[in-house]
Amino acid sequence: MEAHSSNGTLIPPKRITATGIFYGFVPENFHPQETGRNYTCPPLLKPLEPFRQDYTVFSGLDHNLSGGHNATKFFLSGIPTNQSKGFAEANISIDQKASDHVGGKTRYSSLTLDTDRGNEHTLSWTRNGNNIQPVRSLEKLYQMLFRKDDLTSRKQKERNWADKKSILDLAKAQASNFQKGLGKEDTEKLDQYFTSVREFEKRIEQSTQWLDREKPSTSYNLPGRADSLTLRDKTPLFYDLMALALQTDSTRVISLAFTNLGKENGGLSGITHGYHTLSHHGQVQEAIDELSIIESFHVEQY
């Protein structure tokens, strides 16, 4: 149910989207030099200039993590997995914390997306340090949001969820038998296991309650072979589907990761070096200029 204010007007649900650029931005091209609303617009923010009154640029929020580019994986948590021990919720990412509050109010409590089909990076982490594998396919995402399941498909999904629930029940029973007499370290690992099981049980429960509910309709169609497109052509499609997911209230929490450019240097003209190589520009202006093409593209698409 939607919330209403004290005067009876409808209050839109709170939503969150997070976009992580694996190689980041050249800081001086992104962050304004002045504070307040009347700052001089830096080069990378120029595409957003018409919306200046609608967004806020924060600086000084560096997580101060080591590990080079791998630190980007913890953009939404601020805590690397190997340093999460001792935190009450480990390195849970902010999108997954938000999805806890959404729960079963939407078909998907969160959507975790990635434009690159060949990497192992993710922005989203559970409260026991497990990464959430993202949806990398535009075609799969479209089907998740809009493809209507026939009766046979729904019954098959019901059986699949029931089978998974039975397996979880058996696993919990077996794990409980090992609980007594364990040392502290083994007990902590078993607690993490039980946490994972409980989270999976919750996802099963939330998913099954949506099996018999119709998915929304849309006039939007993906182009053929969408997953084979270059990054330049795929990126706006990801944002289109994200917008539709929010507009149809299919979810209220989305994270989107960008890593490599993919084939043909992402289809971006003017790029002659690999993205990773450019990120180690060493203040060479030619490399920074090429980086600016990539980074401006990301801001324009957003």
PDB file of C-alpha atoms in Angstrom:
ATOM      1  CA  MET A   1       0.000   0.000   0.000  1.00  0.00           C
ATOM      2  CA  GLU A   2       1.128   3.541  -0.720  1.00  0.00           C
ATOM      3  CA  ALA A   3       1.593   5.926   2.193  1.00  0.00           C
ATOM      4  CA  HIS A   4      -0.540   9.031   2.647  1.00  0.00           C
ATOM      5  CA  SER A   5       0.343  12.305   4.340  1.00  0.00           C
ATOM      6  CA  SER A   6      -1.691  13.801   7.188  1.00  0.00           C
ATOM      7  CA  ASN A   7      -3.756  15.782   4.672  1.00  0.00           C
ATOM      8  CA  GLY A   8      -4.575  12.676   2.654  1.00  0.00           C
ATOM      9  CA  THR A   9      -2.282  13.269  -0.327  1.00  0.00           C
ATOM     10  CA  LEU A  10      -0.353  10.346  -1.755  1.00  0.00           C
ATOM     11  CA  ILE A  11       3.314  10.159  -0.741  1.00  0.00           C
ATOM     12  CA  PRO A  12       5.497   8.601  -3.462  1.00  0.00           C
ATOM     13  CA  PRO A  13       7.552   5.639  -2.220  1.00  0.00           C
ATOM     14  CA  LYS A  14      11.219   6.292  -1.550  1.00  0.00           C
ATOM     15  CA  ARG A  15      13.536   4.926  -4.209  1.00  0.00           C
ATOM     16  CA  ILE A  16      17.295   4.583  -4.558  1.00  0.00           C
ATOM     17  CA  THR A  17      19.512   3.977  -7.579  1.00  0.00           C
ATOM     18  CA  ALA A  18      23.294   3.712  -7.461  1.00  0.00           C
ATOM     19  CA  THR A  19      25.651   3.739 -10.432  1.00  0.00           C
ATOM     20  CA  GLY A  20      29.257   2.672  -9.931  1.00  0.00           C
ATOM     21  CA  ILE A  21      31.935   3.467 -12.530  1.00  0.00           C
ATOM     22  CA  PHE A  22      34.706   0.962 -11.894  1.00  0.00           C
ATOM     23  CA  TYR A  23      37.576   3.246 -12.890  1.00  0.00           C
ATOM     24  CA  GLY A  24      36.045   6.357 -11.362  1.00  0.00           C
ATOM     25  CA  PHE A  25      36.443   9.925 -12.651  1.00  0.00           C
ATOM     26  CA  VAL A  26      39.322  12.360 -12.861  1.00  0.00           C
ATOM     27  CA  PRO A  27      38.514  14.283  -9.639  1.00  0.00           C
ATOM     28  CA  GLU A  28      39.311  17.809 -10.834  1.00  0.00           C
ATOM     29  CA  ASN A  29      37.021  17.324 -13.838  1.00  0.00           C
ATOM     30  CA  PHE A  30      34.122  16.199 -11.655  1.00  0.00           C
ATOM     31  CA  HIS A  31      34.155  18.059  -8.337  1.00  0.00           C
ATOM     32  CA  PRO A  32      33.342  21.790  -8.226  1.00  0.00           C
ATOM     33  CA  GLN A  33      36.002  23.966  -6.632  1.00  0.00           C
ATOM     34  CA  GLU A  34      33.442  26.088  -4.759  1.00  0.00           C
ATOM     35  CA  THR A  35      30.743  25.154  -2.266  1.00  0.00           C
ATOM     36  CA  GLY A  36      27.084  26.110  -2.508  1.00  0.00           C
ATOM     37  CA  ARG A  37      24.794  26.254  -5.537  1.00  0.00           C
ATOM     38  CA  ASN A  38      26.633  28.967  -7.458  1.00  0.00           C
ATOM     39  CA  TYR A  39      29.739  26.939  -8.217  1.00  0.00           C
ATOM     40  CA  THR A  40      31.503  27.012 -11.561  1.00  0.00           C
ATOM     41  CA  CYS A  41      30.379  23.881 -13.373  1.00  0.00           C
ATOM     42  CA  PRO A  42      33.318  21.472 -13.892  1.00  0.00           C
ATOM     43  CA  PRO A  43      33.681  19.845 -17.333  1.00  0.00           C
ATOM     44  CA  LEU A  44      32.131  16.470 -16.496  1.00  0.00           C
ATOM     45  CA  LEU A  45      29.004  17.980 -14.934  1.00  0.00           C
ATOM     46  CA  LYS A  46      28.149  20.190 -17.915  1.00  0.00           C
ATOM     47  CA  PRO A  47      25.646  17.649 -19.334  1.00  0.00           C
ATOM     48  CA  LEU A  48      23.745  17.944 -16.031  1.00  0.00           C
ATOM     49  CA  GLU A  49      23.833  21.747 -15.911  1.00  0.00           C
ATOM     50  CA  PRO A  50      20.096  22.122 -16.783  1.00  0.00           C
ATOM     51  CA  PHE A  51      19.308  20.061 -13.662  1.00  0.00           C
ATOM     52  CA  ARG A  52      21.642  21.885 -11.279  1.00  0.00           C
ATOM     53  CA  GLN A  53      18.806  22.639  -8.852  1.00  0.00           C
ATOM     54  CA  ASP A  54      17.816  18.964  -8.717  1.00  0.00           C
ATOM     55  CA  TYR A  55      21.033  17.315  -7.568  1.00  0.00           C
ATOM     56  CA  THR A  56      23.801  17.756  -5.013  1.00  0.00           C
ATOM     57  CA  VAL A  57      27.494  17.000  -5.497  1.00  0.00           C
ATOM     58  CA  PHE A  58      29.218  15.618  -2.408  1.00  0.00           C
ATOM     59  CA  SER A  59      32.967  15.494  -1.910  1.00  0.00           C
ATOM     60  CA  GLY A  60      35.177  14.297   0.924  1.00  0.00           C
ATOM     61  CA  LEU A  61      33.392  10.947   1.133  1.00  0.00           C
ATOM     62  CA  ASP A  62      36.374   8.799   0.164  1.00  0.00           C
ATOM     63  CA  HIS A  63      36.251   5.403   1.898  1.00  0.00           C
ATOM     64  CA  ASN A  64      40.051   5.524   2.164  1.00  0.00           C
ATOM     65  CA  LEU A  65      40.363   1.938   0.968  1.00  0.00           C
ATOM     66  CA  SER A  66      43.431   0.331  -0.540  1.00  0.00           C
ATOM     67  CA  GLY A  67      43.482  -2.277  -3.279  1.00  0.00           C
ATOM     68  CA  GLY A  68      43.432  -0.125  -6.398  1.00  0.00           C
ATOM     69  CA  HIS A  69      40.470  -0.674  -8.684  1.00  0.00           C
ATOM     70  CA  ASN A  70      39.231  -3.565  -6.544  1.00  0.00           C
ATOM     71  CA  ALA A  71      38.197  -1.008  -3.928  1.00  0.00           C
ATOM     72  CA  THR A  72      35.362   0.031  -6.259  1.00  0.00           C
ATOM     73  CA  LYS A  73      33.577  -3.206  -5.371  1.00  0.00           C
ATOM     74  CA  PHE A  74      32.966  -1.724  -1.932  1.00  0.00           C
ATOM     75  CA  PHE A  75      31.646   1.602  -3.204  1.00  0.00           C
ATOM     76  CA  LEU A  76      28.253   0.938  -1.577  1.00  0.00           C
ATOM     77  CA  SER A  77      29.555  -0.564   1.654  1.00  0.00           C
ATOM     78  CA  GLY A  78      32.856   1.123   2.481  1.00  0.00           C
ATOM     79  CA  ILE A  79      34.135  -2.112   4.009  1.00  0.00           C
ATOM     80  CA  PRO A  80      36.155  -4.765   2.135  1.00  0.00           C
ATOM     81  CA  THR A  81      35.055  -8.335   2.757  1.00  0.00           C
ATOM     82  CA  ASN A  82      38.337  -9.242   4.450  1.00  0.00           C
ATOM     83  CA  GLN A  83      37.875  -6.356   6.918  1.00  0.00           C
ATOM     84  CA  SER A  84      34.190  -6.884   7.685  1.00  0.00           C
ATOM     85  CA  LYS A  85      34.613  -9.206  10.659  1.00  0.00           C
ATOM     86  CA  GLY A  86      33.363  -7.543  13.819  1.00  0.00           C
ATOM     87  CA  PHE A  87      30.805  -5.337  12.091  1.00  0.00           C
ATOM     88  CA  ALA A  88      27.231  -6.213  13.057  1.00  0.00           C
ATOM     89  CA  GLU A  89      26.145  -6.485   9.423  1.00  0.00           C
ATOM     90  CA  ALA A  90      29.550  -7.190   7.879  1.00  0.00           C
ATOM     91  CA  ASN A  91      29.948  -5.268   4.627  1.00  0.00           C
ATOM     92  CA  ILE A  92      26.284  -5.139   3.598  1.00  0.00           C
ATOM     93  CA  SER A  93      25.896  -2.582   0.804  1.00  0.00           C
ATOM     94  CA  ILE A  94      23.488   0.318   1.120  1.00  0.00           C
ATOM     95  CA  ASP A  95      21.270  -0.941  -1.698  1.00  0.00           C
ATOM     96  CA  GLN A  96      20.741  -4.258   0.095  1.00  0.00           C
ATOM     97  CA  LYS A  97      20.056  -2.466   3.365  1.00  0.00           C
ATOM     98  CA  ALA A  98      17.413  -0.457   1.508  1.00  0.00           C
ATOM     99  CA  SER A  99      15.982  -3.614  -0.065  1.00  0.00           C
ATOM    100  CA  ASP A 100      15.354  -4.980   3.441  1.00  0.00           C
ATOM    101  CA  HIS A 101      12.929  -2.112   3.993  1.00  0.00           C
ATOM    102  CA  VAL A 102      11.202  -2.738   0.655  1.00  0.00           C
ATOM    103  CA  GLY A 103      10.811  -6.466   1.265  1.00  0.00           C
ATOM    104  CA  GLY A 104       7.849  -7.941  -0.589  1.00  0.00           C
ATOM    105  CA  LYS A 105       6.205  -4.614  -1.434  1.00  0.00           C
ATOM    106  CA  THR A 106       7.561  -4.935  -4.968  1.00  0.00           C
ATOM    107  CA  ARG A 107       8.181  -7.926  -7.228  1.00  0.00           C
ATOM    108  CA  TYR A 108      11.928  -7.454  -6.800  1.00  0.00           C
ATOM    109  CA  SER A 109      13.188  -6.039  -3.517  1.00  0.00           C
ATOM    110  CA  SER A 110      16.234  -4.880  -5.488  1.00  0.00           C
ATOM    111  CA  LEU A 111      17.810  -5.221  -8.918  1.00  0.00           C
ATOM    112  CA  THR A 112      21.576  -5.603  -9.239  1.00  0.00           C
ATOM    113  CA  LEU A 113      22.792  -4.891 -12.772  1.00  0.00           C
ATOM    114  CA  ASP A 114      26.095  -4.858 -14.661  1.00  0.00           C
ATOM    115  CA  THR A 115      26.716  -3.836 -18.273  1.00  0.00           C
ATOM    116  CA  ASP A 116      29.794  -6.055 -18.645  1.00  0.00           C
ATOM    117  CA  ARG A 117      29.165  -9.752 -19.223  1.00  0.00           C
ATOM    118  CA  GLY A 118      32.769 -10.830 -18.701  1.00  0.00           C
ATOM    119  CA  ASN A 119      33.814  -9.626 -15.260  1.00  0.00           C
ATOM    120  CA  GLU A 120      33.464 -10.809 -11.680  1.00  0.00           C
ATOM    121  CA  HIS A 121      32.894  -7.454 -10.033  1.00  0.00           C
ATOM    122  CA  THR A 122      29.777  -6.456  -8.155  1.00  0.00           C
ATOM    123  CA  LEU A 123      28.555  -3.511  -6.097  1.00  0.00           C
ATOM    124  CA  SER A 124      26.028  -5.383  -3.963  1.00  0.00           C
ATOM    125  CA  TRP A 125      26.829  -7.402  -0.838  1.00  0.00           C
ATOM    126  CA  THR A 126      24.760  -9.259   1.732  1.00  0.00           C
ATOM    127  CA  ARG A 127      25.131  -8.833   5.477  1.00  0.00           C
ATOM    128  CA  ASN A 128      27.339 -11.913   5.734  1.00  0.00           C
ATOM    129  CA  GLY A 129      29.820 -10.838   3.076  1.00  0.00           C
ATOM    130  CA  ASN A 130      28.474 -12.608   0.002  1.00  0.00           C
ATOM    131  CA  ASN A 131      28.357 -10.732  -3.275  1.00  0.00           C
ATOM    132  CA  ILE A 132      25.120 -10.696  -5.249  1.00  0.00           C
ATOM    133  CA  GLN A 133      25.557 -11.804  -8.831  1.00  0.00           C
ATOM    134  CA  PRO A 134      24.169  -9.103 -11.126  1.00  0.00           C
ATOM    135  CA  VAL A 135      21.872  -9.352 -14.108  1.00  0.00           C
ATOM    136  CA  ARG A 136      24.130  -8.658 -17.092  1.00  0.00           C
ATOM    137  CA  SER A 137      21.679  -9.278 -19.927  1.00  0.00           C
ATOM    138  CA  LEU A 138      19.270  -6.632 -21.217  1.00  0.00           C
ATOM    139  CA  GLU A 139      17.097  -9.357 -22.683  1.00  0.00           C
ATOM    140  CA  LYS A 140      16.884 -11.206 -19.368  1.00  0.00           C
ATOM    141  CA  LEU A 141      16.093  -7.978 -17.514  1.00  0.00           C
ATOM    142  CA  TYR A 142      13.303  -7.178 -19.961  1.00  0.00           C
ATOM    143  CA  GLN A 143      11.838 -10.649 -19.478  1.00  0.00           C
ATOM    144  CA  MET A 144      12.030 -10.315 -15.700  1.00  0.00           C
ATOM    145  CA  LEU A 145      10.080  -7.069 -15.840  1.00  0.00           C
ATOM    146  CA  PHE A 146       7.491  -7.690 -18.538  1.00  0.00           C
ATOM    147  CA  ARG A 147       7.293 -11.246 -19.900  1.00  0.00           C
ATOM    148  CA  LYS A 148       4.021 -12.869 -18.864  1.00  0.00           C
ATOM    149  CA  ASP A 149       4.356 -16.426 -17.567  1.00  0.00           C
ATOM    150  CA  ASP A 150       1.814 -18.963 -18.755  1.00  0.00           C
ATOM    151  CA  LEU A 151       0.221 -21.421 -16.333  1.00  0.00           C
ATOM    152  CA  THR A 152       2.792 -24.123 -17.071  1.00  0.00           C
ATOM    153  CA  SER A 153       5.680 -21.749 -16.357  1.00  0.00           C
ATOM    154  CA  ARG A 154       4.112 -20.578 -13.105  1.00  0.00           C
ATOM    155  CA  LYS A 155       3.555 -24.141 -11.914  1.00  0.00           C
ATOM    156  CA  GLN A 156       7.156 -25.008 -12.757  1.00  0.00           C
ATOM    157  CA  LYS A 157       8.382 -22.011 -10.756  1.00  0.00           C
ATOM    158  CA  GLU A 158       6.217 -23.085  -7.818  1.00  0.00           C
ATOM    159  CA  ARG A 159       7.791 -26.556  -7.920  1.00  0.00           C
ATOM    160  CA  ASN A 160      11.283 -25.063  -8.171  1.00  0.00           C
ATOM    161  CA  TRP A 161      10.724 -22.817  -5.147  1.00  0.00           C
ATOM    162  CA  ALA A 162       9.213 -25.718  -3.189  1.00  0.00           C
ATOM    163  CA  ASP A 163      12.221 -27.901  -4.004  1.00  0.00           C
ATOM    164  CA  LYS A 164      14.616 -25.164  -2.891  1.00  0.00           C
ATOM    165  CA  LYS A 165      12.655 -24.704   0.333  1.00  0.00           C
ATOM    166  CA  SER A 166      12.887 -28.442   1.051  1.00  0.00           C
ATOM    167  CA  ILE A 167      16.634 -28.420   0.439  1.00  0.00           C
ATOM    168  CA  LEU A 168      17.035 -25.454   2.791  1.00  0.00           C
ATOM    169  CA  ASP A 169      15.025 -27.193   5.513  1.00  0.00           C
ATOM    170  CA  LEU A 170      17.226 -30.275   5.212  1.00  0.00           C
ATOM    171  CA  ALA A 171      20.416 -28.182   5.231  1.00  0.00           C
ATOM    172  CA  LYS A 172      19.304 -26.320   8.365  1.00  0.00           C
ATOM    173  CA  ALA A 173      18.498 -29.557  10.161  1.00  0.00           C
ATOM    174  CA  GLN A 174      21.872 -31.070   9.302  1.00  0.00           C
ATOM    175  CA  ALA A 175      23.753 -27.899  10.266  1.00  0.00           C
ATOM    176  CA  SER A 176      22.003 -27.782  13.638  1.00  0.00           C
ATOM    177  CA  ASN A 177      23.413 -31.209  14.459  1.00  0.00           C
ATOM    178  CA  PHE A 178      26.950 -29.798  14.181  1.00  0.00           C
ATOM    179  CA  GLN A 179      26.281 -26.721  16.305  1.00  0.00           C
ATOM    180  CA  LYS A 180      27.049 -28.182  19.716  1.00  0.00           C
ATOM    181  CA  GLY A 181      30.663 -28.335  20.743  1.00  0.00           C
ATOM    182  CA  LEU A 182      31.980 -26.018  18.043  1.00  0.00           C
ATOM    183  CA  GLY A 183      34.745 -23.529  18.747  1.00  0.00           C
ATOM    184  CA  LYS A 184      34.251 -19.779  18.438  1.00  0.00           C
ATOM    185  CA  GLU A 185      35.536 -19.484  14.867  1.00  0.00           C
ATOM    186  CA  ASP A 186      33.478 -22.423  13.614  1.00  0.00           C
ATOM    187  CA  THR A 187      30.410 -21.086  15.429  1.00  0.00           C
ATOM    188  CA  GLU A 188      30.819 -17.738  13.667  1.00  0.00           C
ATOM    189  CA  LYS A 189      31.052 -19.475  10.296  1.00  0.00           C
ATOM    190  CA  LEU A 190      27.943 -21.507  11.075  1.00  0.00           C
ATOM    191  CA  ASP A 191      26.117 -18.317  12.087  1.00  0.00           C
ATOM    192  CA  GLN A 192      27.045 -16.824   8.724  1.00  0.00           C
ATOM    193  CA  TYR A 193      25.678 -19.925   7.051  1.00  0.00           C
ATOM    194  CA  PHE A 194      22.379 -19.668   8.931  1.00  0.00           C
ATOM    195  CA  THR A 195      22.165 -15.985   8.001  1.00  0.00           C
ATOM    196  CA  SER A 196      22.545 -16.905   4.331  1.00  0.00           C
ATOM    197  CA  VAL A 197      19.847 -19.548   4.667  1.00  0.00           C
ATOM    198  CA  ARG A 198      17.439 -17.117   6.345  1.00  0.00           C
ATOM    199  CA  GLU A 199      18.032 -14.507   3.642  1.00  0.00           C
ATOM    200  CA  PHE A 200      17.400 -17.079   0.919  1.00  0.00           C
ATOM    201  CA  GLU A 201      14.236 -18.241   2.683  1.00  0.00           C
ATOM    202  CA  LYS A 202      13.034 -14.650   2.770  1.00  0.00           C
ATOM    203  CA  ARG A 203      13.674 -14.280  -0.972  1.00  0.00           C
ATOM    204  CA  ILE A 204      11.738 -17.483  -1.655  1.00  0.00           C
ATOM    205  CA  GLU A 205       8.789 -16.256   0.390  1.00  0.00           C
ATOM    206  CA  GLN A 206       8.799 -12.857  -1.308  1.00  0.00           C
ATOM    207  CA  SER A 207       9.086 -14.389  -4.773  1.00  0.00           C
ATOM    208  CA  THR A 208       6.314 -16.948  -4.356  1.00  0.00           C
ATOM    209  CA  GLN A 209       3.785 -14.312  -3.327  1.00  0.00           C
ATOM    210  CA  TRP A 210       4.259 -12.630  -6.720  1.00  0.00           C
ATOM    211  CA  LEU A 211       3.917 -15.768  -8.855  1.00  0.00           C
ATOM    212  CA  ASP A 212       0.205 -15.289  -9.533  1.00  0.00           C
ATOM    213  CA  ARG A 213       0.320 -11.521  -9.955  1.00  0.00           C
ATOM    214  CA  GLU A 214       0.370 -10.152 -13.479  1.00  0.00           C
ATOM    215  CA  LYS A 215       3.447  -8.308 -14.614  1.00  0.00           C
ATOM    216  CA  PRO A 216       2.920  -4.790 -15.980  1.00  0.00           C
ATOM    217  CA  SER A 217       2.459  -4.182 -19.691  1.00  0.00           C
ATOM    218  CA  THR A 218       4.659  -1.901 -21.757  1.00  0.00           C
ATOM    219  CA  SER A 219       4.838  -0.561 -25.289  1.00  0.00           C
ATOM    220  CA  TYR A 220       8.618  -0.376 -24.956  1.00  0.00           C
ATOM    221  CA  ASN A 221      10.570  -2.891 -27.038  1.00  0.00           C
ATOM    222  CA  LEU A 222      14.247  -3.737 -26.999  1.00  0.00           C
ATOM    223  CA  PRO A 223      16.066  -3.751 -30.334  1.00  0.00           C
ATOM    224  CA  GLY A 224      17.023  -7.144 -31.704  1.00  0.00           C
ATOM    225  CA  ARG A 225      20.192  -8.736 -30.300  1.00  0.00           C
ATOM    226  CA  ALA A 226      20.384  -6.043 -27.630  1.00  0.00           C
ATOM    227  CA  ASP A 227      23.020  -7.945 -25.673  1.00  0.00           C
ATOM    228  CA  SER A 228      25.363  -7.866 -28.679  1.00  0.00           C
ATOM    229  CA  LEU A 229      25.394  -4.074 -28.925  1.00  0.00           C
ATOM    230  CA  THR A 230      28.373  -1.930 -27.958  1.00  0.00           C
ATOM    231  CA  LEU A 231      28.417  -0.144 -24.615  1.00  0.00           C
ATOM    232  CA  ARG A 232      27.475   3.131 -26.336  1.00  0.00           C
ATOM    233  CA  ASP A 233      24.242   1.574 -27.576  1.00  0.00           C
ATOM    234  CA  LYS A 234      23.530  -0.687 -24.589  1.00  0.00           C
ATOM    235  CA  THR A 235      23.866   1.934 -21.875  1.00  0.00           C
ATOM    236  CA  PRO A 236      20.746   3.980 -22.722  1.00  0.00           C
ATOM    237  CA  LEU A 237      18.772   0.731 -22.876  1.00  0.00           C
ATOM    238  CA  PHE A 238      19.851  -0.185 -19.351  1.00  0.00           C
ATOM    239  CA  TYR A 239      18.728   3.228 -18.132  1.00  0.00           C
ATOM    240  CA  ASP A 240      15.437   2.891 -20.033  1.00  0.00           C
ATOM    241  CA  LEU A 241      14.679  -0.411 -18.310  1.00  0.00           C
ATOM    242  CA  MET A 242      15.742   0.978 -14.943  1.00  0.00           C
ATOM    243  CA  ALA A 243      13.309   3.869 -15.368  1.00  0.00           C
ATOM    244  CA  LEU A 244      10.518   1.488 -16.373  1.00  0.00           C
ATOM    245  CA  ALA A 245      11.260  -0.770 -13.404  1.00  0.00           C
ATOM    246  CA  LEU A 246      10.813   2.198 -11.066  1.00  0.00           C
ATOM    247  CA  GLN A 247       7.793   3.630 -12.886  1.00  0.00           C
ATOM    248  CA  THR A 248       5.958   0.293 -12.772  1.00  0.00           C
ATOM    249  CA  ASP A 249       7.005  -0.176  -9.127  1.00  0.00           C
ATOM    250  CA  SER A 250       8.586  -3.505 -10.021  1.00  0.00           C
ATOM    251  CA  THR A 251      11.399  -2.468  -7.690  1.00  0.00           C
ATOM    252  CA  ARG A 252      12.492   0.568  -5.700  1.00  0.00           C
ATOM    253  CA  VAL A 253      16.188  -0.247  -5.376  1.00  0.00           C
ATOM    254  CA  ILE A 254      18.638  -0.584  -8.282  1.00  0.00           C
ATOM    255  CA  SER A 255      22.418  -0.715  -8.551  1.00  0.00           C
ATOM    256  CA  LEU A 256      24.216  -0.550 -11.894  1.00  0.00           C
ATOM    257  CA  ALA A 257      27.921  -1.274 -12.399  1.00  0.00           C
ATOM    258  CA  PHE A 258      30.092  -0.204 -15.315  1.00  0.00           C
ATOM    259  CA  THR A 259      33.469  -1.875 -15.667  1.00  0.00           C
ATOM    260  CA  ASN A 260      35.147  -2.387 -19.037  1.00  0.00           C
ATOM    261  CA  LEU A 261      34.221  -0.795 -22.348  1.00  0.00           C
ATOM    262  CA  GLY A 262      33.813  -4.127 -24.091  1.00  0.00           C
ATOM    263  CA  LYS A 263      34.161  -4.645 -27.808  1.00  0.00           C
ATOM    264  CA  GLU A 264      35.202  -1.840 -30.157  1.00  0.00           C
ATOM    265  CA  ASN A 265      36.223   0.308 -27.176  1.00  0.00           C
ATOM    266  CA  GLY A 266      32.569   0.622 -26.322  1.00  0.00           C
ATOM    267  CA  GLY A 267      31.755   2.064 -29.742  1.00  0.00           C
ATOM    268  CA  LEU A 268      33.076   5.442 -28.558  1.00  0.00           C
ATOM    269  CA  SER A 269      34.947   7.455 -31.180  1.00  0.00           C
ATOM    270  CA  GLY A 270      38.307   8.911 -30.234  1.00  0.00           C
ATOM    271  CA  ILE A 271      39.351   6.038 -27.940  1.00  0.00           C
ATOM    272  CA  THR A 272      42.611   4.392 -29.002  1.00  0.00           C
ATOM    273  CA  HIS A 273      43.754   2.839 -25.709  1.00  0.00           C
ATOM    274  CA  GLY A 274      42.217   0.398 -23.247  1.00  0.00           C
ATOM    275  CA  TYR A 275      40.105   1.872 -20.449  1.00  0.00           C
ATOM    276  CA  HIS A 276      42.295   0.362 -17.727  1.00  0.00           C
ATOM    277  CA  THR A 277      45.446   1.720 -19.358  1.00  0.00           C
ATOM    278  CA  LEU A 278      43.891   5.178 -19.585  1.00  0.00           C
ATOM    279  CA  SER A 279      42.956   5.105 -15.908  1.00  0.00           C
ATOM    280  CA  HIS A 280      46.707   5.023 -15.147  1.00  0.00           C
ATOM    281  CA  HIS A 281      47.183   8.205 -17.155  1.00  0.00           C
ATOM    282  CA  GLY A 282      50.169   9.539 -15.193  1.00  0.00           C
ATOM    283  CA  GLN A 283      48.944  13.088 -15.924  1.00  0.00           C
ATOM    284  CA  VAL A 284      49.611  12.565 -19.644  1.00  0.00           C
ATOM    285  CA  GLN A 285      47.178  14.957 -21.310  1.00  0.00           C
ATOM    286  CA  GLU A 286      46.469  12.691 -24.289  1.00  0.00           C
ATOM    287  CA  ALA A 287      45.327   9.920 -21.932  1.00  0.00           C
ATOM    288  CA  ILE A 288      43.262  12.335 -19.823  1.00  0.00           C
ATOM    289  CA  ASP A 289      41.566  13.624 -22.983  1.00  0.00           C
ATOM    290  CA  GLU A 290      40.557  10.081 -23.944  1.00  0.00           C
ATOM    291  CA  LEU A 291      39.373   9.416 -20.406  1.00  0.00           C
ATOM    292  CA  SER A 292      37.230  12.552 -20.631  1.00  0.00           C
ATOM    293  CA  ILE A 293      35.433  11.086 -23.649  1.00  0.00           C
ATOM    294  CA  ILE A 294      34.518   7.981 -21.647  1.00  0.00           C
ATOM    295  CA  GLU A 295      33.636   9.841 -18.468  1.00  0.00           C
ATOM    296  CA  SER A 296      31.551  12.465 -20.294  1.00  0.00           C
ATOM    297  CA  PHE A 297      29.649   9.647 -21.974  1.00  0.00           C
ATOM    298  CA  HIS A 298      28.765   8.127 -18.599  1.00  0.00           C
ATOM    299  CA  VAL A 299      27.524  11.441 -17.207  1.00  0.00           C
ATOM    300  CA  GLU A 300      25.523  12.217 -20.366  1.00  0.00           C
ATOM    301  CA  GLN A 301      23.798   8.838 -20.242  1.00  0.00           C
ATOM    302  CA  TYR A 302      22.960   9.224 -16.574  1.00  0.00           C
TER     303      TYR A 302
END
